[in-house]
mmCIF file of C-alpha atoms in Angstrom:
data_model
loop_
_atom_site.group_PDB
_atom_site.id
_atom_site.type_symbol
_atom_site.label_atom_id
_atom_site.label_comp_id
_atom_site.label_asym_id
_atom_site.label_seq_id
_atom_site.Cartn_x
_atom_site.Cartn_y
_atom_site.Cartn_z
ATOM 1 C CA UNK F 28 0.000 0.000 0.000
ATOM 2 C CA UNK F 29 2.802 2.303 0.989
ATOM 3 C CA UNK F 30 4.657 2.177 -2.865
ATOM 4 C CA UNK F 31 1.172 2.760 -4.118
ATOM 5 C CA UNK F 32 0.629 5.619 -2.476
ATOM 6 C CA UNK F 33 4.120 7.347 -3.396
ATOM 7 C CA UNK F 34 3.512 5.910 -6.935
ATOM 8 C CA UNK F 35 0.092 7.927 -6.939
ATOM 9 C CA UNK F 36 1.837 11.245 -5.647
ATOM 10 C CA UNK F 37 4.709 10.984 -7.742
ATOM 11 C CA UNK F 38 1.949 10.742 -10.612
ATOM 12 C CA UNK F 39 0.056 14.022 -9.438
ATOM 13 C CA UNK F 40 3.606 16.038 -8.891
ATOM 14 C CA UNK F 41 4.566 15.094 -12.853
ATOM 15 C CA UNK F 42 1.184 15.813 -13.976
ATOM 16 C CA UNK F 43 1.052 19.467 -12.044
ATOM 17 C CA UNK F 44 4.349 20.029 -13.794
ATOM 18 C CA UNK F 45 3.485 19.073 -16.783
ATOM 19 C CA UNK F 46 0.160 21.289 -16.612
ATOM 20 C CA UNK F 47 2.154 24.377 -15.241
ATOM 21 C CA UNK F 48 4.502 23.895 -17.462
ATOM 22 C CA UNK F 49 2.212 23.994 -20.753
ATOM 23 C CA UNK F 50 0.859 27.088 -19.381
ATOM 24 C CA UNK F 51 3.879 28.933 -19.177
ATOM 25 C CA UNK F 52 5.431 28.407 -23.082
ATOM 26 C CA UNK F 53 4.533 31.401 -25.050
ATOM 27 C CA UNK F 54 5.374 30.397 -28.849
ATOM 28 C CA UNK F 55 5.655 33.726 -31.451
ATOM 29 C CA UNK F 56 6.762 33.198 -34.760
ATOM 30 C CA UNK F 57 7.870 36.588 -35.172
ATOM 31 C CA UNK F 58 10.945 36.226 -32.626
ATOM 32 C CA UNK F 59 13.357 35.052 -35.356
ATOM 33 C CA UNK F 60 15.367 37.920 -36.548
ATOM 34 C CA UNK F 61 14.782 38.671 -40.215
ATOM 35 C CA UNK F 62 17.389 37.735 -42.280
ATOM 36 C CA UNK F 63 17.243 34.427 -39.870
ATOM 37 C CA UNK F 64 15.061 32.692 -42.086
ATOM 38 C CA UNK F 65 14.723 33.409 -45.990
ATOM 39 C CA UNK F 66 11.148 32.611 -47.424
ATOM 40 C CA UNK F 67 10.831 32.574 -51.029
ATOM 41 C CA UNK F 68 7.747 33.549 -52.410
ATOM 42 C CA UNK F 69 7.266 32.254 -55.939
ATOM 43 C CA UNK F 70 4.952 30.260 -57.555
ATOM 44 C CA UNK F 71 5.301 26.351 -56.219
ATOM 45 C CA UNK F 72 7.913 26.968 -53.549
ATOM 46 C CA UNK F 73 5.865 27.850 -50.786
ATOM 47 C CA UNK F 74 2.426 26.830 -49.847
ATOM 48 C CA UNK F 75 -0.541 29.773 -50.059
ATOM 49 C CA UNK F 76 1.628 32.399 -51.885
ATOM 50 C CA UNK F 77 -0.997 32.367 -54.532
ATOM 51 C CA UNK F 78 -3.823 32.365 -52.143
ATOM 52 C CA UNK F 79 -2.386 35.145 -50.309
ATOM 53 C CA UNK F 80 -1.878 37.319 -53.508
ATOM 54 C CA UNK F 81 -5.277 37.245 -54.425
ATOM 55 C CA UNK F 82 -6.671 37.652 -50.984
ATOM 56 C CA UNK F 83 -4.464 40.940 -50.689
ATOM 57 C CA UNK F 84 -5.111 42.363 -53.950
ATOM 58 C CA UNK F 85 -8.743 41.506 -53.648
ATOM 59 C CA UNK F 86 -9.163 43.297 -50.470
ATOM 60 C CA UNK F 87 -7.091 46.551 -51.884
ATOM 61 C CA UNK F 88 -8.786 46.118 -55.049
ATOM 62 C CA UNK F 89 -12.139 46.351 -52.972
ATOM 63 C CA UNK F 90 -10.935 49.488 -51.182
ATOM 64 C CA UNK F 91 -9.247 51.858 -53.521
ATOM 65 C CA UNK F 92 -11.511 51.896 -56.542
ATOM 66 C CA UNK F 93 -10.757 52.580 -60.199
ATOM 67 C CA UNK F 94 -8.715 55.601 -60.421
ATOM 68 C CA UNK F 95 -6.393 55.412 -57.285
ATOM 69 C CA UNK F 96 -3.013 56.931 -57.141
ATOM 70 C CA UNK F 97 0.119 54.490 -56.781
ATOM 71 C CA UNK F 98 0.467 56.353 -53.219
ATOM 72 C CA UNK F 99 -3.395 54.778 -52.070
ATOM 73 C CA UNK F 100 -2.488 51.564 -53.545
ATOM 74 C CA UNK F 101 1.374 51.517 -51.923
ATOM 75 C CA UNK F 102 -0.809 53.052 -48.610
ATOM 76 C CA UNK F 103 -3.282 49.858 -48.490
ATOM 77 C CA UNK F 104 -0.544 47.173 -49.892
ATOM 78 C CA UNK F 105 1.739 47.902 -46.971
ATOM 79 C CA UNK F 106 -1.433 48.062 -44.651
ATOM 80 C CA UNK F 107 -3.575 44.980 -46.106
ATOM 81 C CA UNK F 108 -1.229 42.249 -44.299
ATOM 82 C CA UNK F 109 -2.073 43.161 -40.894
ATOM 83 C CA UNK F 110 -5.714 42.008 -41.332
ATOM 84 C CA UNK F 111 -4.669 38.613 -42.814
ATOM 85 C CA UNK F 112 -3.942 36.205 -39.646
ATOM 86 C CA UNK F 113 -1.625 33.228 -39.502
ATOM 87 C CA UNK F 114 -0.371 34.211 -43.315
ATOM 88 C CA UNK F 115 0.869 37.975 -42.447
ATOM 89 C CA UNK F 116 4.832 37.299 -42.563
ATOM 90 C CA UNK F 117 4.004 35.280 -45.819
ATOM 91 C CA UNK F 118 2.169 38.312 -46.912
ATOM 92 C CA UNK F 119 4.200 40.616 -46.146
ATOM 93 C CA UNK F 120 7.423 39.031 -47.542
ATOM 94 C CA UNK F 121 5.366 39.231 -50.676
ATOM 95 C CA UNK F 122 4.002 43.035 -50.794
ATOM 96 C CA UNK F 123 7.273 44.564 -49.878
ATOM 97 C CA UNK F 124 9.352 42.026 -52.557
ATOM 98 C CA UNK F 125 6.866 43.277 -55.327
ATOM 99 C CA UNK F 126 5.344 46.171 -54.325
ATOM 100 C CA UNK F 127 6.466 48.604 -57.106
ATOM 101 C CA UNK F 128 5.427 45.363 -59.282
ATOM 102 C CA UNK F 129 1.812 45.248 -57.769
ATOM 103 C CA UNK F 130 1.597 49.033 -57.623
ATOM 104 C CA UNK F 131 2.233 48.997 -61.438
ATOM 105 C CA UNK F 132 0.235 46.003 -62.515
ATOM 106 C CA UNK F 133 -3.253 47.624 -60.286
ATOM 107 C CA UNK F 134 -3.303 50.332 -62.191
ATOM 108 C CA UNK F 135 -3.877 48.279 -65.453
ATOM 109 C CA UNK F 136 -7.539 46.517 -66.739
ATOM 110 C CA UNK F 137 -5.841 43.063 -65.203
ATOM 111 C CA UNK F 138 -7.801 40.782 -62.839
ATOM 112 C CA UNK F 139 -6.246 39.685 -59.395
ATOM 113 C CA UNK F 140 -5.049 36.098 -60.813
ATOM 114 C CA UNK F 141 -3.619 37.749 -63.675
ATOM 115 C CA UNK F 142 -1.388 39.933 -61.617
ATOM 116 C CA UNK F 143 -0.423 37.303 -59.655
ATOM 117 C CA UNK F 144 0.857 35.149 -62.121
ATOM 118 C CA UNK F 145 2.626 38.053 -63.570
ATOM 119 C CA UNK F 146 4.068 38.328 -60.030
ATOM 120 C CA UNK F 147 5.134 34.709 -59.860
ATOM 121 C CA UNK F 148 2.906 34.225 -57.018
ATOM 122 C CA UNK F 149 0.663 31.925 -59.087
ATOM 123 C CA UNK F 150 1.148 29.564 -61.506
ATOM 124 C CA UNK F 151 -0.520 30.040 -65.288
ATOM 125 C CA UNK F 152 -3.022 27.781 -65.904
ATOM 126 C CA UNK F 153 -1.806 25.664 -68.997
ATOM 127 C CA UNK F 154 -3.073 24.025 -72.033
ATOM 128 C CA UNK F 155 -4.035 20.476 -71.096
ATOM 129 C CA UNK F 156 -3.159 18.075 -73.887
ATOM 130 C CA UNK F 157 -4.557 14.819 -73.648
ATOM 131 C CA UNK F 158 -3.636 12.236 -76.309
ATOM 132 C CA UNK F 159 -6.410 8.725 -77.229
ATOM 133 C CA UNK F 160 -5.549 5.825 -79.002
ATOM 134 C CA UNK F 161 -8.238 4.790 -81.076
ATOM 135 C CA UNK F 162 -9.595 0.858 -80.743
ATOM 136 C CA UNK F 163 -7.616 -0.204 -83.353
ATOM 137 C CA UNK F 164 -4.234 0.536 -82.427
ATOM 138 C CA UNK F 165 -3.099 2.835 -85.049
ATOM 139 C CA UNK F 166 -4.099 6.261 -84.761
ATOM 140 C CA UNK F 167 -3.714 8.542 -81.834
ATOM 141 C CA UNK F 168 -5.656 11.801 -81.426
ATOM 142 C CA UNK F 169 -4.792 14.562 -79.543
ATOM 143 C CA UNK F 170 -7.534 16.824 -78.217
ATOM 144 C CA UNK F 171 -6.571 20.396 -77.073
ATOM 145 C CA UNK F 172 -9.105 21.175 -74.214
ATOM 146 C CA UNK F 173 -8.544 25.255 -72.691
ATOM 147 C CA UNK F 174 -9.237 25.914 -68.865
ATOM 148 C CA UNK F 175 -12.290 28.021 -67.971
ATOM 149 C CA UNK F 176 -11.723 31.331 -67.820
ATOM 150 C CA UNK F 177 -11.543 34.605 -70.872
ATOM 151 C CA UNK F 178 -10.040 33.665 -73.972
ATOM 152 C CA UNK F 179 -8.109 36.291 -75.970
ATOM 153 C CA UNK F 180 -8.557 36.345 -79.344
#
């Protein structure tokens, strides 16, 4: 009974550790010094680059209008990152590593995906080739099928 019963506290004391313990780490991702680690923010190396560029040029699309003046859209590109959440270094990296770039390409007719992939951020959407072989075993066709989206031309 007696090794039980120090078995049973010893339990409880790791336990309140444990629990007072987990209460006490603080984890911020935004302790690392900045040139600590390099993200690069091009299409296919990093996870929700894309994502984020549309979601920020969306939301400053949204706000500035038609006619804005490359200070209002430099004003709400440096700005637009804070209201973002777990993505805002990723963001961020990305305005202020194209910002003369995004400045520029708002102030055309271009849609937010456009810009993006003219940023890098995105990928293009491509062609998709797919290539049958008839039943006989001769003849192959290829059928050109284009993504959804405007056609030029």
């Amino acid at each position: 009974m007696d090794t039980s019963s120090i078995l049973i506290v010893c339990i409880l004391v790791t336990c309140s550790v444990w629990t007072i313990h987990g209460r006490s780490i603080e984890v911020n991702i935004d302790d690392q010094v900045p040139g600590e680690m390099e993200i690069s923010v091009e299409a296919g190396k990093l996870p929700g680059v894309c994502w984020v560029c549309k979601w920020a040029l969306n939301k400053v699309k949204k706000v500035v209008g038609r006619n804005a003046t490359a200070e209002k859209l430099k004003s709400k590109l440096t700005a637009v990152c804070k209201e973002i959440g777990l993505l805002k270094s990723l963001c961020r990296k990305f305005v202020k590593s194209h910002l003369s770039d995004l400045i520029e390409e708002l102030t055309t007719t271009d849609d937010v995906r456009t810009i993006c992939v003219n940023t890098k951020a995105c990928k293009p959407k491509k062609l998709l080739h797919q290539v049958y072989q008839s039943d006989d075993g001769g003849v192959q066709i290829q059928m050109n099928e284009y993504p959804e989206g405007r056609m030029h031309g």
